[in-house]
Coordinates of C-alpha atoms in Angstrom, one line a residue:
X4 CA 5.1 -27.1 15.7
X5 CA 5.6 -24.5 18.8
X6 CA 8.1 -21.6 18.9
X7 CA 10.2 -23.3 20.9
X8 CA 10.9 -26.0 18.0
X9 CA 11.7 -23.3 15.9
X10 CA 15.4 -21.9 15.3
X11 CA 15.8 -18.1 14.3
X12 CA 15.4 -17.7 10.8
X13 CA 16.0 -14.3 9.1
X14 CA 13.0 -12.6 8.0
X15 CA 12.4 -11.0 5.1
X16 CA 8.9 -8.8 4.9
X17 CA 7.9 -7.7 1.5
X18 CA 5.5 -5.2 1.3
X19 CA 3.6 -4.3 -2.2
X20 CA 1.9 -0.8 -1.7
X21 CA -1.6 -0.9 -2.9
X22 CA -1.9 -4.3 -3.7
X23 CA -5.2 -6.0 -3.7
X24 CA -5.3 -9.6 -2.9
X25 CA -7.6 -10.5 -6.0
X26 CA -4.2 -9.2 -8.3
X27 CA -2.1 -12.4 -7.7
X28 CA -2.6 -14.9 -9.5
X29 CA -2.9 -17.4 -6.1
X30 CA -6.1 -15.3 -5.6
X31 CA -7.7 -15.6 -8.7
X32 CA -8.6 -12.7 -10.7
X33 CA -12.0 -11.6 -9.7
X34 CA -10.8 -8.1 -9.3
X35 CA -10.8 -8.5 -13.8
X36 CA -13.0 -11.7 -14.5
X37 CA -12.3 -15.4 -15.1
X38 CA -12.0 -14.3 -19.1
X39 CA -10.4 -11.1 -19.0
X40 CA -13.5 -9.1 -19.4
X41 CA -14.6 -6.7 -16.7
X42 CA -16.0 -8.3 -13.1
X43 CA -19.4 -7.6 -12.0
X44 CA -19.7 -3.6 -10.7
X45 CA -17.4 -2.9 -13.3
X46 CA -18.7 -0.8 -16.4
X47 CA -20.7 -1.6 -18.8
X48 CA -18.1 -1.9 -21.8
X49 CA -17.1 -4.6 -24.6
X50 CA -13.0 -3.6 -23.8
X51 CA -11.5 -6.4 -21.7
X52 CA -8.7 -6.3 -19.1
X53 CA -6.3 -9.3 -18.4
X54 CA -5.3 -10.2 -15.1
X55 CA -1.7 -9.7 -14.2
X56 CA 0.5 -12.2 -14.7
X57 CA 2.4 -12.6 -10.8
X58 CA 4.8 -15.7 -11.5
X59 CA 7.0 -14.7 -8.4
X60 CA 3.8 -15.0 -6.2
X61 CA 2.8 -18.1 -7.5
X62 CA 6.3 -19.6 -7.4
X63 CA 6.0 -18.6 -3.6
X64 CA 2.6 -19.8 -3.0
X65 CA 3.6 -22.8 -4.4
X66 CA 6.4 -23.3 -1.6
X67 CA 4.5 -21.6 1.4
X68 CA 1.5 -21.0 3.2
X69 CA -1.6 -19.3 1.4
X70 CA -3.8 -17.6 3.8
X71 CA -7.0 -16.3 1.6
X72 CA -8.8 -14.8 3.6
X73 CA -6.4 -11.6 5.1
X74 CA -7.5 -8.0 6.3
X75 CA -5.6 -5.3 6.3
X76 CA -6.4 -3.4 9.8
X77 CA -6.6 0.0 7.8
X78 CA -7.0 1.5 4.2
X79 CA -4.0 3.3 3.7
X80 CA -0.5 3.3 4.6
X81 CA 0.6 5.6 7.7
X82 CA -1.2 2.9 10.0
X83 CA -1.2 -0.3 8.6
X84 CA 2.3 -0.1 8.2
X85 CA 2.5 0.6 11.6
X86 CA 0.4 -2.3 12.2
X87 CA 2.8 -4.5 10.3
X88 CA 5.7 -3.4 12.9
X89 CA 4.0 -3.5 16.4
X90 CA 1.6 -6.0 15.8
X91 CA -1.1 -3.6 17.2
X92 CA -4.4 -2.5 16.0
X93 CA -4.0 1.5 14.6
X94 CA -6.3 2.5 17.5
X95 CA -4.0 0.4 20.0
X96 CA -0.7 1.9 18.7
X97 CA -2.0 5.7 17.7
X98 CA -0.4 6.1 14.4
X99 CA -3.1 7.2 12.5
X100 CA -4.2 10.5 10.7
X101 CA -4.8 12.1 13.6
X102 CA -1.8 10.9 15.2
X103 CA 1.5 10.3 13.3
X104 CA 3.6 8.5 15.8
X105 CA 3.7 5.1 17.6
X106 CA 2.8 6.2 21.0
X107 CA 1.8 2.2 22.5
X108 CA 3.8 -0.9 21.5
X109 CA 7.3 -1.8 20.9
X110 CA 8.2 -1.9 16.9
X111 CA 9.3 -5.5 15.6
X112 CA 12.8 -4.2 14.8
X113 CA 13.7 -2.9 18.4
X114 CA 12.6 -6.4 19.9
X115 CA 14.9 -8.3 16.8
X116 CA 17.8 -5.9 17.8
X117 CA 17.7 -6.5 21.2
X118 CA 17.9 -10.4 20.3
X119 CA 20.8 -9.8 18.4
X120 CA 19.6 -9.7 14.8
X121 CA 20.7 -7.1 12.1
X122 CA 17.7 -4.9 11.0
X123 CA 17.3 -3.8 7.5
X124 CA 14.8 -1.3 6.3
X125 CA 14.1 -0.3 2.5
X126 CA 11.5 1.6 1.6
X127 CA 10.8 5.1 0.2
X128 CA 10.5 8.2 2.1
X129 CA 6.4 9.0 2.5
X130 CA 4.9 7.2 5.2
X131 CA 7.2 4.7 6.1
X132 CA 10.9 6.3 6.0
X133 CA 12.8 7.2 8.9
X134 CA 11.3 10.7 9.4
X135 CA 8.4 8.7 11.0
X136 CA 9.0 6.3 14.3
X137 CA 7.8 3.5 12.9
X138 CA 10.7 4.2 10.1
X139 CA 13.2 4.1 12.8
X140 CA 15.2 1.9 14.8
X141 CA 16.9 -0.1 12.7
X142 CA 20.0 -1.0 12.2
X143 CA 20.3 0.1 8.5
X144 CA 17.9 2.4 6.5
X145 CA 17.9 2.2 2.8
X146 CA 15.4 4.5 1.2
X147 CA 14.6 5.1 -2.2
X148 CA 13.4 7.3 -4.9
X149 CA 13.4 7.5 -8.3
X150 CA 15.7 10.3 -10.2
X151 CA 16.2 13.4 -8.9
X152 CA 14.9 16.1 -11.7
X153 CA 16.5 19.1 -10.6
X154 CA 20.1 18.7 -9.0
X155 CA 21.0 22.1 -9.8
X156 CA 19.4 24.4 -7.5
X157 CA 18.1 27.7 -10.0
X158 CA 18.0 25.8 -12.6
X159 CA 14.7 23.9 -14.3
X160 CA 13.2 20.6 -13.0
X161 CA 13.3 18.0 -15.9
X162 CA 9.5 17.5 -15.7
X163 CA 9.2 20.9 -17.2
X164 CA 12.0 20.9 -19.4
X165 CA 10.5 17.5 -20.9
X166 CA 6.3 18.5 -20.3
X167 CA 4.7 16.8 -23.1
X168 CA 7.6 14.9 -24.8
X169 CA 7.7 11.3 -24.8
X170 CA 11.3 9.6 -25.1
X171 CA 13.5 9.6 -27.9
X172 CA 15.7 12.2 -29.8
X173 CA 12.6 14.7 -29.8
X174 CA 13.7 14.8 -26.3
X175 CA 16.6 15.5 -26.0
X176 CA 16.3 17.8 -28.7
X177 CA 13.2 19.6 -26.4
X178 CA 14.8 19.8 -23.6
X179 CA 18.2 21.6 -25.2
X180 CA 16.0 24.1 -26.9
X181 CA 14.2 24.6 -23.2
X182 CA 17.0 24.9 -21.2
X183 CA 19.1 27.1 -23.2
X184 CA 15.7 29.6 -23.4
X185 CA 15.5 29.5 -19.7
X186 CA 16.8 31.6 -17.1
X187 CA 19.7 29.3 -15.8
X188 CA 20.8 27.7 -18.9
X189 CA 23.7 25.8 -17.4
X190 CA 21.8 24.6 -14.3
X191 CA 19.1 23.4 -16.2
X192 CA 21.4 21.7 -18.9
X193 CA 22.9 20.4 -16.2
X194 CA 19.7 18.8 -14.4
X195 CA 18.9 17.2 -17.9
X196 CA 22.2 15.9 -17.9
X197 CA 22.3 14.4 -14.8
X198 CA 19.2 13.0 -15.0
X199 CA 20.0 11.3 -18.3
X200 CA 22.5 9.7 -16.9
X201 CA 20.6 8.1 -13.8
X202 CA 18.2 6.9 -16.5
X203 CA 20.8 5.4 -18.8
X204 CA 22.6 3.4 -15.9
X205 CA 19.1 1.8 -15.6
X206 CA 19.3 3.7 -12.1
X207 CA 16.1 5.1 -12.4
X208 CA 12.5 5.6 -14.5
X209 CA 10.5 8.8 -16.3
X210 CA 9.1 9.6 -12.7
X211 CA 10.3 10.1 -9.0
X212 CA 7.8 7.9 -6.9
X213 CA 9.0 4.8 -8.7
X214 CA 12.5 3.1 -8.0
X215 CA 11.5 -0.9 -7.5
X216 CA 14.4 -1.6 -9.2
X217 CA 16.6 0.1 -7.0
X218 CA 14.9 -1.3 -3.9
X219 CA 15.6 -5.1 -5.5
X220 CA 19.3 -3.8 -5.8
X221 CA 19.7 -2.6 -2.5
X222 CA 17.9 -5.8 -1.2
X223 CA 20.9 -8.1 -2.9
X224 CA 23.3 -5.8 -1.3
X225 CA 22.3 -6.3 2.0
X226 CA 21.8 -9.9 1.3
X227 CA 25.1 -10.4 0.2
X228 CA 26.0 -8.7 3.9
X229 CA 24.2 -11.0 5.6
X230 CA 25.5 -14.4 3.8
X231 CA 29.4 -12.8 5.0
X232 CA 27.9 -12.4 8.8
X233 CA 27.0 -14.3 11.9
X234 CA 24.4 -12.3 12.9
X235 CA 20.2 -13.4 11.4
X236 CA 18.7 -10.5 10.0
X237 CA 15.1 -8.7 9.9
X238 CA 14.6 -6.8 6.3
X239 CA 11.4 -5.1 6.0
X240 CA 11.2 -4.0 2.0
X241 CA 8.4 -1.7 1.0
X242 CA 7.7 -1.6 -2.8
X243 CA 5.4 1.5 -3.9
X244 CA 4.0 -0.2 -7.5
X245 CA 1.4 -0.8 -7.8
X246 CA 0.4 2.9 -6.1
X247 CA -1.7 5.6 -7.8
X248 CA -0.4 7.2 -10.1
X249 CA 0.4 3.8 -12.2
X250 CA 3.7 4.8 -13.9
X251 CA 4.6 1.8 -15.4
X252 CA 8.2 1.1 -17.0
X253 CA 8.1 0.5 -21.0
X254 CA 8.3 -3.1 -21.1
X255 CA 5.5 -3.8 -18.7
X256 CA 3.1 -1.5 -20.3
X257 CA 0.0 -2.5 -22.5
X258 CA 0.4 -0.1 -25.0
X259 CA -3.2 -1.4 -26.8
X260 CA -5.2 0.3 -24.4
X261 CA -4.7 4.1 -23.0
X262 CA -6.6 6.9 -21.5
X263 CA -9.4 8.3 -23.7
X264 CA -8.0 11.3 -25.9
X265 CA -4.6 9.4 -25.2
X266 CA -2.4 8.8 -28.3
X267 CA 1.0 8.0 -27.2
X268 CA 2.3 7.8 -23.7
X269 CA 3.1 11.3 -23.4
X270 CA -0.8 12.5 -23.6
X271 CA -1.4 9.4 -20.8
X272 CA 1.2 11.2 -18.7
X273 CA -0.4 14.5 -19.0
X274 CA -3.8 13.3 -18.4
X275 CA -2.3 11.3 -15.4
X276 CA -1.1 14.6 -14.0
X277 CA -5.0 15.6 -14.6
X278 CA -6.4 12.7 -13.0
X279 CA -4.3 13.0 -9.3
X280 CA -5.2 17.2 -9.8
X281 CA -8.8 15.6 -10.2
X282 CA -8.5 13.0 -7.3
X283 CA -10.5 14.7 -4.4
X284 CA -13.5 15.5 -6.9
X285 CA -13.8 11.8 -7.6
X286 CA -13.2 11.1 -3.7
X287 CA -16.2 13.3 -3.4
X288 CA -18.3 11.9 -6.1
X289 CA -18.1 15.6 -7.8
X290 CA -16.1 13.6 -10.6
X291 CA -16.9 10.0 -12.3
X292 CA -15.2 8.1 -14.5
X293 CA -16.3 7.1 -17.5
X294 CA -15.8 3.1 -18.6
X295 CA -13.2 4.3 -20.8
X296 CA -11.3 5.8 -18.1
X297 CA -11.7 2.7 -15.6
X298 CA -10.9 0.3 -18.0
X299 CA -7.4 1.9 -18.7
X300 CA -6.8 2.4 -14.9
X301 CA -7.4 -1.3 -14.6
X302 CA -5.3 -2.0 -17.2
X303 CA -2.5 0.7 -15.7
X304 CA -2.9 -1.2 -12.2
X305 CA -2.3 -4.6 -13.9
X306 CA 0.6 -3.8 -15.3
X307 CA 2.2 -2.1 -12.2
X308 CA 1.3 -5.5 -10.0
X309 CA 3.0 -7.7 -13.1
X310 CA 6.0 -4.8 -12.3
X311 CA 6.1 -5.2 -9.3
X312 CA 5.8 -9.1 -9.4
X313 CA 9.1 -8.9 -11.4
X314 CA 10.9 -7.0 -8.8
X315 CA 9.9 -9.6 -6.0
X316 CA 10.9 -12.3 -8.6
X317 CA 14.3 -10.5 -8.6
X318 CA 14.6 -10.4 -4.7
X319 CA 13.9 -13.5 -3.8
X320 CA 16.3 -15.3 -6.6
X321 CA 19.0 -13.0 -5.1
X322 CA 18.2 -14.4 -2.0
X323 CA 18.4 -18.2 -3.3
X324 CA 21.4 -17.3 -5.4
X325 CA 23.1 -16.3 -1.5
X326 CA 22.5 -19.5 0.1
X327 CA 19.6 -17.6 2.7
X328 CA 16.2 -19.4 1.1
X329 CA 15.6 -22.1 3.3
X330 CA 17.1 -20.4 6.5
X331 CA 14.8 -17.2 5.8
X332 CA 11.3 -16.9 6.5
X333 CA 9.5 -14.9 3.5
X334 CA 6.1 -13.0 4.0
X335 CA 4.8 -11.2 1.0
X336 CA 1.8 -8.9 1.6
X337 CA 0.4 -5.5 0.8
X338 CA -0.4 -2.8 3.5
X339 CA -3.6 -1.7 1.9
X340 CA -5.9 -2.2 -1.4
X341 CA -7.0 -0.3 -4.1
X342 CA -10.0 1.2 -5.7
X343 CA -10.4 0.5 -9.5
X344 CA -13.6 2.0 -10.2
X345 CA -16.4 0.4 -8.5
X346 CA -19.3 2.2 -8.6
X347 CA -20.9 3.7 -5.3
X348 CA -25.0 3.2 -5.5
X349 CA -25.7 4.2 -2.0
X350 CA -27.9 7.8 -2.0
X351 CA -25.4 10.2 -0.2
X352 CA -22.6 7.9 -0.2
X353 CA -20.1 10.7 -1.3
X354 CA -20.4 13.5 0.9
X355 CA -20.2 15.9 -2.4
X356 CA -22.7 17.1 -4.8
X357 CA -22.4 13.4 -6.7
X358 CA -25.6 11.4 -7.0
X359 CA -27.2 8.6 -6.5
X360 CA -25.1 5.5 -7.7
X361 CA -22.6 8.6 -10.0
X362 CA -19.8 8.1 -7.2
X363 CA -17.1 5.8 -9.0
X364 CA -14.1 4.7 -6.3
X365 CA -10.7 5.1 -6.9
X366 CA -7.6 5.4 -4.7
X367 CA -7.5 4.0 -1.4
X368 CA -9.3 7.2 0.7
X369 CA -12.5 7.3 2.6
X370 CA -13.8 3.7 2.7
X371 CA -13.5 0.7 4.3
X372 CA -14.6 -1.4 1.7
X373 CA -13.9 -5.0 1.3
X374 CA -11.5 -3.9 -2.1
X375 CA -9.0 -1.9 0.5
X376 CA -9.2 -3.9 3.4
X377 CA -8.5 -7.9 1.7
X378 CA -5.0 -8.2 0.8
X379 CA -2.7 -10.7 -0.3
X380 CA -0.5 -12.7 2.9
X381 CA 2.0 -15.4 1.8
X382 CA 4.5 -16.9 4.1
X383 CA 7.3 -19.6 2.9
X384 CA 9.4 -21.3 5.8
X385 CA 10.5 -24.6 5.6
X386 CA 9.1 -27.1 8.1
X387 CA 6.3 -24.1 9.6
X388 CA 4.8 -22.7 6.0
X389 CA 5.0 -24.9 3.2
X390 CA 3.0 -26.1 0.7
X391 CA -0.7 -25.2 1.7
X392 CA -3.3 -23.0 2.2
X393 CA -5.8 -21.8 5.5
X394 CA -8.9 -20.3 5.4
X395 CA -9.5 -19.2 8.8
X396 CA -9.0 -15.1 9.0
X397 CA -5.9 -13.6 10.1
X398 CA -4.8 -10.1 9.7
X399 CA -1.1 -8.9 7.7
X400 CA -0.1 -7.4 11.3
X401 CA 0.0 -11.1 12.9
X402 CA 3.2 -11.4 11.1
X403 CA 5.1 -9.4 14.4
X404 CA 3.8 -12.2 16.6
X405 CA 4.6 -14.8 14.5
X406 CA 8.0 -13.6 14.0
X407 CA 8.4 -13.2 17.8
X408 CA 7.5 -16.6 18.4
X409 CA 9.4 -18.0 16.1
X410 CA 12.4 -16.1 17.3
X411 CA 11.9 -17.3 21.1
X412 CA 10.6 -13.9 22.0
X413 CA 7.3 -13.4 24.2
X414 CA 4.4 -13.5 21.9
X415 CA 0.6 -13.4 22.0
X416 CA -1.1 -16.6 20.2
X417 CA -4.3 -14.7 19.3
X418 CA -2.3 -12.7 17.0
X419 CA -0.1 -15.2 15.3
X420 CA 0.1 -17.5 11.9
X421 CA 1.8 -20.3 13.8
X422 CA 0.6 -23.7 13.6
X423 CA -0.9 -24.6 16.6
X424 CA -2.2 -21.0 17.5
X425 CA -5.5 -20.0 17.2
X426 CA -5.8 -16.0 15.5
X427 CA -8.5 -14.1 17.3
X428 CA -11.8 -14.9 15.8
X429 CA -12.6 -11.5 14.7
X430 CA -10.7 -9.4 12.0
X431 CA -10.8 -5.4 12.4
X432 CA -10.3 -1.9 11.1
X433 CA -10.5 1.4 11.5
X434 CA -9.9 4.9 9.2
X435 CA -9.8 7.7 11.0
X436 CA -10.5 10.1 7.9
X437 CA -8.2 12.4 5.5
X438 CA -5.3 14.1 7.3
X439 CA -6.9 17.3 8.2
X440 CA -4.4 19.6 6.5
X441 CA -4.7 17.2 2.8
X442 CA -7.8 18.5 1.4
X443 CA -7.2 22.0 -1.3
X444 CA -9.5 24.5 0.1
X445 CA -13.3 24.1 -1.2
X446 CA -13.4 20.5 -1.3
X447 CA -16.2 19.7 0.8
X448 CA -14.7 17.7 3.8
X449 CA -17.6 16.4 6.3
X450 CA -17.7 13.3 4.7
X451 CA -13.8 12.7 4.4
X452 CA -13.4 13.7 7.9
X453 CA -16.0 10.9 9.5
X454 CA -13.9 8.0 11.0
X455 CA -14.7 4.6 9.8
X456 CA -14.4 1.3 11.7
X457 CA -15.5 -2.2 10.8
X458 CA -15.5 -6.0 12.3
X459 CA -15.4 -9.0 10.3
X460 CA -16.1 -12.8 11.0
X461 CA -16.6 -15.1 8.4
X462 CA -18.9 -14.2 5.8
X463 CA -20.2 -10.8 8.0
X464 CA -19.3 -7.6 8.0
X465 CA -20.4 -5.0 10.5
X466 CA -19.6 -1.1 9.4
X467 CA -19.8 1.8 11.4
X468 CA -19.8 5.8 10.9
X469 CA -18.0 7.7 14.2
X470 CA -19.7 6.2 17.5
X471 CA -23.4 5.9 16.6
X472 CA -24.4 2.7 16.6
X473 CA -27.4 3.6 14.6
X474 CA -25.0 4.1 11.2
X475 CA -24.3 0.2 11.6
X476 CA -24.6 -1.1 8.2
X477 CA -24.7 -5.2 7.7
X478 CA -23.0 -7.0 4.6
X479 CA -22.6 -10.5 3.8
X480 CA -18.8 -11.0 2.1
X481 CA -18.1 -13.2 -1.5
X482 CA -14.9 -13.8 -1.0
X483 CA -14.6 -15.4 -4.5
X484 CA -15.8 -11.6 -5.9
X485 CA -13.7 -9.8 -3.4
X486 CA -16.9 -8.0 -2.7
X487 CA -19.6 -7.7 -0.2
X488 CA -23.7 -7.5 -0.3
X489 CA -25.8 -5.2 1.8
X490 CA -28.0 -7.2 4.2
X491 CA -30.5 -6.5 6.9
X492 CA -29.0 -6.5 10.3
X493 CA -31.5 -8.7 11.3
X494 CA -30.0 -11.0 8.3
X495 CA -27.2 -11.4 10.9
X496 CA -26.9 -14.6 12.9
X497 CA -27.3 -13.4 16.6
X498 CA -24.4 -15.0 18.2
X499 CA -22.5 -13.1 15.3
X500 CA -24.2 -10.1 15.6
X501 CA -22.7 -9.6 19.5
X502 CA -19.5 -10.5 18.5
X503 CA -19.2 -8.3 15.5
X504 CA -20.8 -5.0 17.8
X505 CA -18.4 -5.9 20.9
X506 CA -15.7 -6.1 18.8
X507 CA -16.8 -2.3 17.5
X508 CA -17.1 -1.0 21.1
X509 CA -14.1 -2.1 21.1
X510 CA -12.5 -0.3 18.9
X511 CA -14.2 2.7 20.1
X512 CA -13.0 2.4 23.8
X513 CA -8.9 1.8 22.9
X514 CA -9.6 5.0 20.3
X515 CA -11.2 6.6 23.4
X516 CA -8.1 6.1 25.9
X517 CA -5.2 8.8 25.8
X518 CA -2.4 7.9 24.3
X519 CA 0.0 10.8 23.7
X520 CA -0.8 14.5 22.7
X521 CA -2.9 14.4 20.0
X522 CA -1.9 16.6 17.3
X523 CA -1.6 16.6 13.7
X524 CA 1.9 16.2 12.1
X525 CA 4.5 14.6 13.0
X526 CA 6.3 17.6 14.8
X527 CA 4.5 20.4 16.3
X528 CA 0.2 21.6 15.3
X529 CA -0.2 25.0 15.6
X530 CA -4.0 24.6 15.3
X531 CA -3.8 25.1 11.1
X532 CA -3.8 21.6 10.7
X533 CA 0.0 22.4 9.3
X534 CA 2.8 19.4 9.7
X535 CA 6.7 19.4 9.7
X536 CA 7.2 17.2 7.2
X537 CA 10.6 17.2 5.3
X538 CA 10.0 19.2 1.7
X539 CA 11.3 15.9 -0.2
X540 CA 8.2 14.0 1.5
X541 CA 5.8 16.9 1.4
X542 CA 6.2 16.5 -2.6
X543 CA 5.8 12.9 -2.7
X544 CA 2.8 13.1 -0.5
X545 CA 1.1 15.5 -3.3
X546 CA 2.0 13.4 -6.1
X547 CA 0.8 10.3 -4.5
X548 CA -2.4 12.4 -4.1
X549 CA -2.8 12.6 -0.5
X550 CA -2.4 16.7 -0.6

């Protein structure tokens, strides 16, 4: 079927932060192990850890296209995102950690405007909002947080007021006797208050960097906006579960297995807080986690991916319950993986004062790793994506072209999921380190700092550290394990070998070419390192861990 077949569907682009592809259920579970007990590079420990249950992904799978072998073109957010909306590379469109803004390529949702479609964005306000360009340009911007914990300027921010205290009448009861001792009674009985409220509306949950429930509200708003309209529309929805720090609602928690030293929720809070104060010591390997620890983050993640699986459940029923299923093409994806422990056995690998084989992963910084880079992509549109699965290796960003083809727009065919078209042969991605300004003072930064890049095709996997062609490390890819193997470079089939090392160069030459004043933030660099980032994201940002 060509583009020109095709009528304009609306599209709607669900984005699940963090998500590894091995979490959905159409991907298996090697990320946990066929039986629930731990995969292989896990720790050695007799707990077990189911795989989440994704029911909305599988219901979609079951409708769509598959496509199980999908790279993300970078390990974190900022520019894989950006990917998702241009269709470019990160060192073809310039949003990356040394460069915040899109400086080469036209965002999606300017070309879908210009054709006449209605342009919804939802998503919360760190790297994607509107403060960034790739946030803007659309028609309508919905972004979300969770509850506010201090309305009342002067007075206290719920989080200290409640420190310690899980829910329940103790509480309350906490928080009165906090607030009343503090220095703005009033204001701070007032923040509690308020923030009671939010909670008992079902508005919003214990912390502020979760709000997938609101985002599935606001999605059925704009839904019901669309079925009332003439116009197609382009929603791009950004859920943050299942992102570090793994705050999980109640009902989707599995209360059988906490933190070690963890009793009751409230001690897994606190030692959450510890953990993300603790996150650029394990980035450096100057911190490891025990099997204990990994087996209740894996656990933690679990849940939040069977959280957020409910939330898509919830969007895309809304949109069936409107009448805009089979006129709406569907893509869920993730922008980025996730780290769940794997241990590091490389000498040196960490850049810190770890050693040998002590450096356990976790997060989504410094590494280019098979775990960060392979994520979910499912696509449902009647008569194009239905019903099956490919194998051949695409990339998450395709999706712009695809859409532009589909929409009668011009479009390149290397970079698109249509039938017919042929996706470039050769998957890539590139980290350009830690945002210079992120790292607290005396964490040791050479390592964090090093750019990253790697080319994929088929079973290979060519890595390289910062231009040097002599860092290039070889590995062979399971794709069943979600893992890769080191090998020999020699191991390397020759033909694939010059494919994988052009496609580097490559990487290295776009990265090379100007494109815009290089600074560090997204206003103006002053030569600290400093940013101008809005206080309300600078926060976020921290407890996300990237500060």
């Amino acid at each position: 079927m060509t583009a020109a077949d095709c009528s304009r569907p609306n599209v709607l682009l669900l984005v699940v932060d963090a998500c590894r592809a091995d979490a959905l259920e159409p991907y298996g579970d090697s990320a946990f192990g066929s039986d629930g007990s731990r995969a292989a590079g896990g720790p050695a420990t007799a707990d077990t850890v189911s795989a989440p249950e994704t029911p909305a992904a599988s219901a979609l799978a079951d409708e769509g296209t598959v496509f199980r072998h999908a790279i993300s073109p970078a390990p974190w957010t900022l520019p894989s995102a950006s990917s998702l909306l241009t269709g470019l590379d990160p060192d073809e469109h310039g949003a990356t950690s040394r460069r915040f803004a899109i400086d080469r390529g036209r965002p999606l949702q300017r070309d879908l405007s210009a054709a006449g479609y209605r342009t919804i964005h939802i998503s919360p306000t760190t790297w994607i909002g509107d403060w960034l360009p790739q946030g803007a340009g659309f028609d309508r911007v919905d972004e979300f947080t969770g509850p506010r914990h201090r309305y009342f300027d002067g007075g206290c921010d719920v989080r200290d007021l409640s420190r310690g205290v899980a829910r329940g009448p103790e509480w309350y009861a906490t928080v009165l006797r906090r607030a009343l001792a503090s220095d703005a009674p009033l204001r701070s009985l007032g923040n509690a208050a308020a923030f009671a409220a939010a909670e008992a509306t079902g508005d919003a949950w214990l912390d502020d960097v979760r709000a997938s429930e609101r985002a599935a509200r606001l999605a059925d708003e704009r839904f019901a906006e669309a079925a009332d309209g003439d116009r197609p529309f382009f929603a791009y929805v950004h859920l943050m579960d299942p992102h570090l720090p793994f705050y999980v609602p109640e009902p989707f928690r599995t209360d059988s297995v906490r933190p070690p030293g963890c009793d009751d929720y409230a001690d897994e809070l606190e030692y959450m807080d510890a953990l993300m104060g603790d996150i650029w010591a394990i980035r450096t390997g100057d911190r490891t986690l025990t099997p204990d620890e990994q087996t209740s983050l894996r656990t933690r993640y679990a849940d939040a991916v069977h959280y957020a699986d409910r939330v898509i459940g919830r969007i895309l029923e809304r949109l069936r319950e409107r009448g805009l299923a089979d006129e709406t093409l569907v893509a869920l994806t993730g922008d980025h993986g996730e780290h769940l422990g794997e241990r590091v056995t490389e000498p040196g690998s960490g850049g810190g004062s770890g050693r040998a084989g002590d450096r356990t992963l976790l997060d989504h910084q410094a590494s280019i790793r098979l775990p960060l880079l392979r994520v979910p992509l499912i696509v449902r549109y009647p008569g194009v994506f239905e019903g099956n699965e490919r194998g051949d290796l695409v990339q998450p960003h395709y999706l712009a072209e695809t859409v532009r083809g589909l929409v009668g727009l011009e479009y390149d065919s290397s970079r698109s999921l249509l039938p017919g078209d042929e996706p470039r042969p050769v998957a890539r991605a590139s980290y350009e380190g830690v945002v210079r300004s992120h790292p607290p003072d005396g964490v040791p930064t050479e390592a964090l700092f090093r750019p990253r890049k790697t080319a994929i095709a088929g079973e290979w996997k060519l890595d390289r550290v910062g231009e040097d062609p002599s860092t290039d490390r070889a590995r062979r890819i399971d794709w069943t394990a979600t893992d890769t193997h080191p090998v020999s470079l020699e191991a390397v089939p020759d033909r694939v070998r010059a494919r994988l090392e052009e496609t580097l160069a490559t990487i290295e030459e776009s990265e090379s070419t100007e494109i815009g004043t290089e600074t560090d933030g997204t206003g103006t660099d002053d030569g600290t390192g400093k940013r101008d980032v809005p206080a309300a994201v600078d926060e976020r940002l921290s407890q996300l861990g990237y500060r």
